[in-house]
mmCIF file of C-alpha atoms and ligand atoms in Angstrom:
data_model
loop_
_atom_site.group_PDB
_atom_site.id
_atom_site.type_symbol
_atom_site.label_atom_id
_atom_site.label_comp_id
_atom_site.label_asym_id
_atom_site.label_seq_id
_atom_site.Cartn_x
_atom_site.Cartn_y
_atom_site.Cartn_z
ATOM 1 C CA UNK B 1 65.545 157.307 124.877
ATOM 2 C CA UNK B 2 65.285 161.054 125.389
ATOM 3 C CA UNK B 3 68.607 162.916 125.446
ATOM 4 C CA UNK B 4 69.246 165.779 127.867
ATOM 5 C CA UNK B 5 67.915 168.902 126.266
ATOM 6 C CA UNK B 6 67.170 172.522 127.045
ATOM 7 C CA UNK B 7 64.112 174.626 126.334
ATOM 8 C CA UNK B 8 61.724 174.075 123.446
ATOM 9 C CA UNK B 9 62.713 176.609 120.775
ATOM 10 C CA UNK B 10 60.208 175.772 118.068
ATOM 11 C CA UNK B 11 57.471 173.260 117.343
ATOM 12 C CA UNK B 12 56.476 172.464 113.776
ATOM 13 C CA UNK B 13 54.031 169.936 112.347
ATOM 14 C CA UNK B 14 56.444 167.011 112.335
ATOM 15 C CA UNK B 15 59.319 168.073 114.605
ATOM 16 C CA UNK B 16 60.259 169.891 117.794
ATOM 17 C CA UNK B 17 63.513 171.819 118.154
ATOM 18 C CA UNK B 18 65.195 172.080 121.564
ATOM 19 C CA UNK B 19 68.224 173.968 122.836
ATOM 20 C CA UNK B 20 71.225 171.872 123.901
ATOM 21 C CA UNK B 21 74.038 172.638 126.351
ATOM 22 C CA UNK B 22 76.136 173.867 123.404
ATOM 23 C CA UNK B 23 75.315 177.067 121.546
ATOM 24 C CA UNK B 24 76.285 175.638 118.177
ATOM 25 C CA UNK B 25 73.980 172.607 118.428
ATOM 26 C CA UNK B 26 70.237 172.103 118.705
ATOM 27 C CA UNK B 27 68.270 168.899 119.142
ATOM 28 C CA UNK B 28 65.460 167.942 116.791
ATOM 29 C CA UNK B 29 62.806 165.458 117.884
ATOM 30 C CA UNK B 30 60.893 163.783 115.051
ATOM 31 C CA UNK B 31 57.206 163.357 115.948
ATOM 32 C CA UNK B 32 54.691 160.725 114.872
ATOM 33 C CA UNK B 33 52.247 163.401 113.684
ATOM 34 C CA UNK B 34 51.396 163.247 110.002
ATOM 35 C CA UNK B 35 49.778 166.147 108.181
ATOM 36 C CA UNK B 36 48.867 166.834 104.585
ATOM 37 C CA UNK B 37 47.257 169.593 102.552
ATOM 38 C CA UNK B 38 48.758 172.256 104.829
ATOM 39 C CA UNK B 39 47.642 170.473 107.969
ATOM 40 C CA UNK B 40 43.982 170.100 106.921
ATOM 41 C CA UNK B 41 44.458 166.332 107.189
ATOM 42 C CA UNK B 42 46.068 165.021 110.366
ATOM 43 C CA UNK B 43 46.901 161.676 111.969
ATOM 44 C CA UNK B 44 49.276 160.116 114.438
ATOM 45 C CA UNK B 45 51.297 157.314 112.853
ATOM 46 C CA UNK B 46 53.115 155.120 115.318
ATOM 47 C CA UNK B 47 56.862 154.875 114.525
ATOM 48 C CA UNK B 48 56.847 157.561 111.789
ATOM 49 C CA UNK B 49 59.153 159.822 113.820
ATOM 50 C CA UNK B 50 61.809 157.135 114.190
ATOM 51 C CA UNK B 51 61.625 156.104 110.537
ATOM 52 C CA UNK B 52 61.945 159.665 109.215
ATOM 53 C CA UNK B 53 64.741 160.492 111.654
ATOM 54 C CA UNK B 54 66.743 157.394 110.736
ATOM 55 C CA UNK B 55 66.167 157.798 106.975
ATOM 56 C CA UNK B 56 67.000 161.521 107.071
ATOM 57 C CA UNK B 57 70.191 160.955 109.062
ATOM 58 C CA UNK B 58 71.534 158.547 106.461
ATOM 59 C CA UNK B 59 70.581 160.795 103.543
ATOM 60 C CA UNK B 60 72.215 163.819 105.189
ATOM 61 C CA UNK B 61 75.350 161.740 105.817
ATOM 62 C CA UNK B 62 75.454 160.617 102.203
ATOM 63 C CA UNK B 63 75.162 164.252 101.068
ATOM 64 C CA UNK B 64 77.847 165.395 103.539
ATOM 65 C CA UNK B 65 80.187 162.636 102.316
ATOM 66 C CA UNK B 66 79.763 164.098 98.844
ATOM 67 C CA UNK B 67 80.511 167.648 99.938
ATOM 68 C CA UNK B 68 76.933 168.962 100.145
ATOM 69 C CA UNK B 69 76.612 171.185 103.235
ATOM 70 C CA UNK B 70 73.727 170.265 105.562
ATOM 71 C CA UNK B 71 72.712 171.161 109.114
ATOM 72 C CA UNK B 72 73.164 167.536 110.227
ATOM 73 C CA UNK B 73 75.677 166.732 112.979
ATOM 74 C CA UNK B 74 74.580 163.296 114.192
ATOM 75 C CA UNK B 75 71.946 161.243 115.980
ATOM 76 C CA UNK B 76 71.126 161.452 119.697
ATOM 77 C CA UNK B 77 68.518 158.693 119.897
ATOM 78 C CA UNK B 78 66.079 156.833 117.680
ATOM 79 C CA UNK B 79 63.922 159.907 117.095
ATOM 80 C CA UNK B 80 66.509 162.596 117.916
ATOM 81 C CA UNK B 81 68.922 164.388 115.602
ATOM 82 C CA UNK B 82 71.639 166.899 116.460
ATOM 83 C CA UNK B 83 71.859 169.773 113.986
ATOM 84 C CA UNK B 84 73.442 173.183 113.596
ATOM 85 C CA UNK B 85 71.095 176.027 114.464
ATOM 86 C CA UNK B 86 70.104 177.848 111.286
ATOM 87 C CA UNK B 87 67.878 180.696 110.247
ATOM 88 C CA UNK B 88 65.445 178.912 107.958
ATOM 89 C CA UNK B 89 64.734 180.728 104.691
ATOM 90 C CA UNK B 90 60.917 180.771 104.317
ATOM 91 C CA UNK B 91 61.087 179.246 100.861
ATOM 92 C CA UNK B 92 60.377 175.631 99.909
ATOM 93 C CA UNK B 93 62.431 174.424 96.977
ATOM 94 C CA UNK B 94 60.757 171.656 94.989
ATOM 95 C CA UNK B 95 62.648 169.643 92.392
ATOM 96 C CA UNK B 96 60.735 167.374 90.045
ATOM 97 C CA UNK B 97 62.290 164.600 87.959
ATOM 98 C CA UNK B 98 58.938 163.183 86.828
ATOM 99 C CA UNK B 99 55.676 165.116 86.474
ATOM 100 C CA UNK B 100 52.978 164.317 89.025
ATOM 101 C CA UNK B 101 51.204 165.997 91.963
ATOM 102 C CA UNK B 102 50.448 169.700 91.850
ATOM 103 C CA UNK B 103 52.349 170.169 88.575
ATOM 104 C CA UNK B 104 49.783 168.015 86.778
ATOM 105 C CA UNK B 105 46.881 169.731 88.531
ATOM 106 C CA UNK B 106 48.103 173.188 87.524
ATOM 107 C CA UNK B 107 49.426 172.530 84.008
ATOM 108 C CA UNK B 108 48.482 170.265 81.069
ATOM 109 C CA UNK B 109 51.742 168.303 81.390
ATOM 110 C CA UNK B 110 50.800 164.592 81.436
ATOM 111 C CA UNK B 111 51.556 162.664 84.622
ATOM 112 C CA UNK B 112 54.662 160.540 84.238
ATOM 113 C CA UNK B 113 56.474 162.906 81.849
ATOM 114 C CA UNK B 114 60.206 162.812 82.474
ATOM 115 C CA UNK B 115 61.470 166.305 83.251
ATOM 116 C CA UNK B 116 64.934 166.854 81.873
ATOM 117 C CA UNK B 117 66.435 169.066 83.134
ATOM 118 C CA UNK B 118 64.563 168.579 86.414
ATOM 119 C CA UNK B 119 62.024 171.310 87.101
ATOM 120 C CA UNK B 120 62.853 173.559 90.050
ATOM 121 C CA UNK B 121 60.146 175.702 91.649
ATOM 122 C CA UNK B 122 60.167 177.950 94.695
ATOM 123 C CA UNK B 123 57.178 178.178 97.030
ATOM 124 C CA UNK B 124 56.562 180.660 99.840
ATOM 125 C CA UNK B 125 56.572 178.697 103.120
ATOM 126 C CA UNK B 126 53.348 179.705 104.832
ATOM 127 C CA UNK B 127 50.631 177.138 105.589
ATOM 128 C CA UNK B 128 47.993 179.816 106.172
ATOM 129 C CA UNK B 129 48.552 180.995 102.575
ATOM 130 C CA UNK B 130 48.768 177.407 101.256
ATOM 131 C CA UNK B 131 52.519 177.583 100.427
ATOM 132 C CA UNK B 132 51.939 179.541 97.173
ATOM 133 C CA UNK B 133 54.153 179.104 94.107
ATOM 134 C CA UNK B 134 56.482 182.097 93.735
ATOM 135 C CA UNK B 135 57.045 183.908 90.475
ATOM 136 C CA UNK B 136 60.278 185.760 89.711
ATOM 137 C CA UNK B 137 58.576 189.116 90.276
ATOM 138 C CA UNK B 138 56.859 188.052 93.524
ATOM 139 C CA UNK B 139 60.183 186.815 94.828
ATOM 140 C CA UNK B 140 61.687 190.204 94.059
ATOM 141 C CA UNK B 141 58.688 191.986 95.587
ATOM 142 C CA UNK B 142 58.948 189.996 98.828
ATOM 143 C CA UNK B 143 62.692 190.685 99.027
ATOM 144 C CA UNK B 144 63.353 187.391 100.813
ATOM 145 C CA UNK B 145 66.521 186.617 98.893
ATOM 146 C CA UNK B 146 68.684 188.501 96.413
ATOM 147 C CA UNK B 147 69.584 187.153 92.937
ATOM 148 C CA UNK B 148 72.953 185.775 94.114
ATOM 149 C CA UNK B 149 71.309 183.913 96.999
ATOM 150 C CA UNK B 150 68.700 182.590 94.611
ATOM 151 C CA UNK B 151 71.409 181.237 92.332
ATOM 152 C CA UNK B 152 73.206 179.660 95.303
ATOM 153 C CA UNK B 153 69.945 178.083 96.560
ATOM 154 C CA UNK B 154 69.127 176.665 93.137
ATOM 155 C CA UNK B 155 72.646 175.287 92.642
ATOM 156 C CA UNK B 156 72.587 173.649 96.077
ATOM 157 C CA UNK B 157 69.143 172.118 95.484
ATOM 158 C CA UNK B 158 70.188 170.790 92.072
ATOM 159 C CA UNK B 159 73.333 169.272 93.543
ATOM 160 C CA UNK B 160 71.185 167.527 96.196
ATOM 161 C CA UNK B 161 69.090 166.057 93.379
ATOM 162 C CA UNK B 162 72.282 165.094 91.558
ATOM 163 C CA UNK B 163 73.316 162.929 94.528
ATOM 164 C CA UNK B 164 69.905 161.684 95.702
ATOM 165 C CA UNK B 165 68.643 160.536 92.296
ATOM 166 C CA UNK B 166 71.420 157.960 91.602
ATOM 167 C CA UNK B 167 71.546 156.978 95.288
ATOM 168 C CA UNK B 168 67.848 156.034 95.273
ATOM 169 C CA UNK B 169 68.191 154.532 91.793
ATOM 170 C CA UNK B 170 70.794 152.124 93.209
ATOM 171 C CA UNK B 171 68.116 151.006 95.719
ATOM 172 C CA UNK B 172 65.514 150.488 92.949
ATOM 173 C CA UNK B 173 63.690 153.639 94.034
ATOM 174 C CA UNK B 174 62.658 156.405 91.646
ATOM 175 C CA UNK B 175 62.987 159.862 93.183
ATOM 176 C CA UNK B 176 59.990 161.450 91.486
ATOM 177 C CA UNK B 177 60.213 164.795 93.282
ATOM 178 C CA UNK B 178 61.099 166.300 96.649
ATOM 179 C CA UNK B 179 61.000 169.426 98.757
ATOM 180 C CA UNK B 180 63.989 171.021 100.470
ATOM 181 C CA UNK B 181 64.247 173.692 103.110
ATOM 182 C CA UNK B 182 67.451 175.662 103.403
ATOM 183 C CA UNK B 183 68.905 177.700 106.204
ATOM 184 C CA UNK B 184 71.847 179.951 106.995
ATOM 185 C CA UNK B 185 74.129 179.099 109.931
ATOM 186 C CA UNK B 186 75.889 181.513 112.314
ATOM 187 C CA UNK B 187 78.792 181.889 109.835
ATOM 188 C CA UNK B 188 76.432 182.860 107.024
ATOM 189 C CA UNK B 189 76.805 179.530 105.215
ATOM 190 C CA UNK B 190 73.857 178.140 103.261
ATOM 191 C CA UNK B 191 72.915 174.620 104.403
ATOM 192 C CA UNK B 192 70.308 171.996 103.572
ATOM 193 C CA UNK B 193 68.050 171.945 106.651
ATOM 194 C CA UNK B 194 64.792 170.335 107.850
ATOM 195 C CA UNK B 195 64.571 166.666 106.786
ATOM 196 C CA UNK B 196 64.792 164.471 103.719
ATOM 197 C CA UNK B 197 62.370 161.606 104.146
ATOM 198 C CA UNK B 198 59.296 159.944 102.623
ATOM 199 C CA UNK B 199 57.355 162.882 104.122
ATOM 200 C CA UNK B 200 59.188 165.278 101.798
ATOM 201 C CA UNK B 201 60.063 163.074 98.794
ATOM 202 C CA UNK B 202 57.977 161.075 96.339
ATOM 203 C CA UNK B 203 59.609 157.660 95.977
ATOM 204 C CA UNK B 204 58.329 154.934 93.671
ATOM 205 C CA UNK B 205 59.372 151.301 94.016
ATOM 206 C CA UNK B 206 60.955 150.249 90.746
ATOM 207 C CA UNK B 207 60.447 146.601 91.737
ATOM 208 C CA UNK B 208 56.684 147.130 91.430
ATOM 209 C CA UNK B 209 54.834 148.412 88.359
ATOM 210 C CA UNK B 210 51.429 148.796 90.004
ATOM 211 C CA UNK B 211 50.753 152.573 90.115
ATOM 212 C CA UNK B 212 49.427 152.469 93.672
ATOM 213 C CA UNK B 213 51.509 149.674 95.201
ATOM 214 C CA UNK B 214 54.743 151.293 94.011
ATOM 215 C CA UNK B 215 54.125 154.453 96.107
ATOM 216 C CA UNK B 216 56.439 154.379 99.164
ATOM 217 C CA UNK B 217 55.968 157.937 100.475
ATOM 218 C CA UNK B 218 53.493 160.345 102.063
ATOM 219 C CA UNK B 219 51.166 160.059 99.064
ATOM 220 C CA UNK B 220 49.984 156.832 100.761
ATOM 221 C CA UNK B 221 48.691 159.042 103.569
ATOM 222 C CA UNK B 222 47.487 161.878 101.305
ATOM 223 C CA UNK B 223 45.512 159.443 99.126
ATOM 224 C CA UNK B 224 44.343 157.140 101.965
ATOM 225 C CA UNK B 225 46.127 154.159 100.452
ATOM 226 C CA UNK B 226 47.070 152.598 103.819
ATOM 227 C CA UNK B 227 50.387 150.919 104.573
ATOM 228 C CA UNK B 228 52.159 154.227 105.263
ATOM 229 C CA UNK B 229 54.457 152.909 107.970
ATOM 230 C CA UNK B 230 55.203 149.719 106.043
ATOM 231 C CA UNK B 231 56.237 151.871 103.052
ATOM 232 C CA UNK B 232 58.498 154.110 105.163
ATOM 233 C CA UNK B 233 59.935 150.954 106.758
ATOM 234 C CA UNK B 234 60.804 149.603 103.314
ATOM 235 C CA UNK B 235 62.644 152.850 102.489
ATOM 236 C CA UNK B 236 64.645 152.627 105.736
ATOM 237 C CA UNK B 237 65.427 148.953 105.075
ATOM 238 C CA UNK B 238 66.877 149.742 101.644
ATOM 239 C CA UNK B 239 68.763 152.842 102.844
ATOM 240 C CA UNK B 240 70.140 150.911 105.841
ATOM 241 C CA UNK B 241 71.364 148.228 103.466
ATOM 242 C CA UNK B 242 73.971 150.702 102.189
ATOM 243 C CA UNK B 243 74.329 153.026 105.232
ATOM 244 C CA UNK B 244 74.171 150.736 108.259
ATOM 245 C CA UNK B 245 75.423 152.872 111.112
ATOM 246 C CA UNK B 246 74.954 156.617 111.159
ATOM 247 C CA UNK B 247 77.259 158.400 113.562
ATOM 248 C CA UNK B 248 76.044 159.327 117.001
ATOM 249 C CA UNK B 249 76.673 162.647 118.657
ATOM 250 C CA UNK B 250 77.633 162.848 122.294
HETATM 251 P P1 TMP A 1 53.405 168.790 95.083
HETATM 252 O O1 TMP A 1 53.335 167.973 93.836
HETATM 253 O O2 TMP A 1 52.207 168.582 95.982
HETATM 254 O O3 TMP A 1 53.666 170.235 94.808
HETATM 255 O O4 TMP A 1 54.657 168.249 95.931
HETATM 256 C C1 TMP A 1 55.944 168.256 95.393
HETATM 257 C C2 TMP A 1 56.914 167.587 96.375
HETATM 258 O O5 TMP A 1 57.081 168.372 97.544
HETATM 259 C C3 TMP A 1 56.481 166.217 96.857
HETATM 260 O O6 TMP A 1 57.636 165.409 96.955
HETATM 261 C C4 TMP A 1 55.924 166.449 98.221
HETATM 262 C C5 TMP A 1 56.708 167.632 98.714
HETATM 263 N N1 TMP A 1 55.934 168.525 99.558
HETATM 264 C C6 TMP A 1 56.329 168.741 100.864
HETATM 265 O O7 TMP A 1 57.298 168.168 101.345
HETATM 266 N N2 TMP A 1 55.607 169.630 101.612
HETATM 267 C C7 TMP A 1 54.557 170.308 101.128
HETATM 268 O O8 TMP A 1 53.958 171.112 101.845
HETATM 269 C C8 TMP A 1 54.153 170.070 99.761
HETATM 270 C C9 TMP A 1 52.977 170.771 99.165
HETATM 271 C C10 TMP A 1 54.888 169.174 99.024
HETATM 272 N N1 LIG A 2 53.563 169.281 104.427
HETATM 273 C C1 LIG A 2 52.241 169.798 104.197
HETATM 274 C C2 LIG A 2 51.365 169.576 105.411
HETATM 275 O O1 LIG A 2 51.797 169.048 106.359
HETATM 276 C C3 LIG A 2 51.604 169.344 102.942
HETATM 277 C C4 LIG A 2 51.894 167.989 102.380
HETATM 278 O O2 LIG A 2 52.944 167.414 102.618
HETATM 279 O O3 LIG A 2 51.036 167.483 101.641
HETATM 280 O O4 LIG A 2 50.226 169.929 105.463
#
């Protein structure tokens, strides 16, 4: 089902954003396109858009229920979400609870090391530059955010981790790490934007000790492990078990 929508405002790798008939709402369509390594690897995965939309909706609702501000307003179809329009800050915030991925490629920290407190890194959001890791001085040089905004961004991202980690734990899922994008709405309020899904989180099945079989996220696609959609479906099944009916927006 496609809801009534206005003009296409923006098209990203995994989503399209459309105007709606209300100025304070935009419609996001989740696509089946999968990309990795800054879009060097691409595929179309049937049903991925629906799974990520439905998982994200429930995670945003859980965060909202706990007082974490997000852009989420509701669902408008199986692959459609209604959100507040925001100016996206071109910074990707990555929080890591367990060392893996690029951290272990770039540092001698052994894979699997528990990171306490969780490691928070900021990356400059630009595929053509390969989303480079930002240093304190580069952040200052770029002038994208001031020190107060940086503090606010880091506090918000850590509070998201503080809610997501035990939520997934209760579903026997280990939130290894994840990426957040943040935006500012028309009132100047900082909100969690984009999506929170197996495309943007590493989630390991705690019911399975096999290092490959336990992977239930986009690493299955990145590493050509197969079973991507089945893994995302398992995440939705567990999340739905505790959040059955997300609210729908008219
Ligand atoms: P990394 O280990 O490759 O740096 O990834 C850290 C986390 O961020 C992992 O959960 C995957 C997520 N991520 C994205 O969502 N988008 C990206 O472009 C990258 C590089 C990572
Ligand atoms: N999101 C990035 C891309 O689409 C990288 C990744 O997730 O691995 O290329």
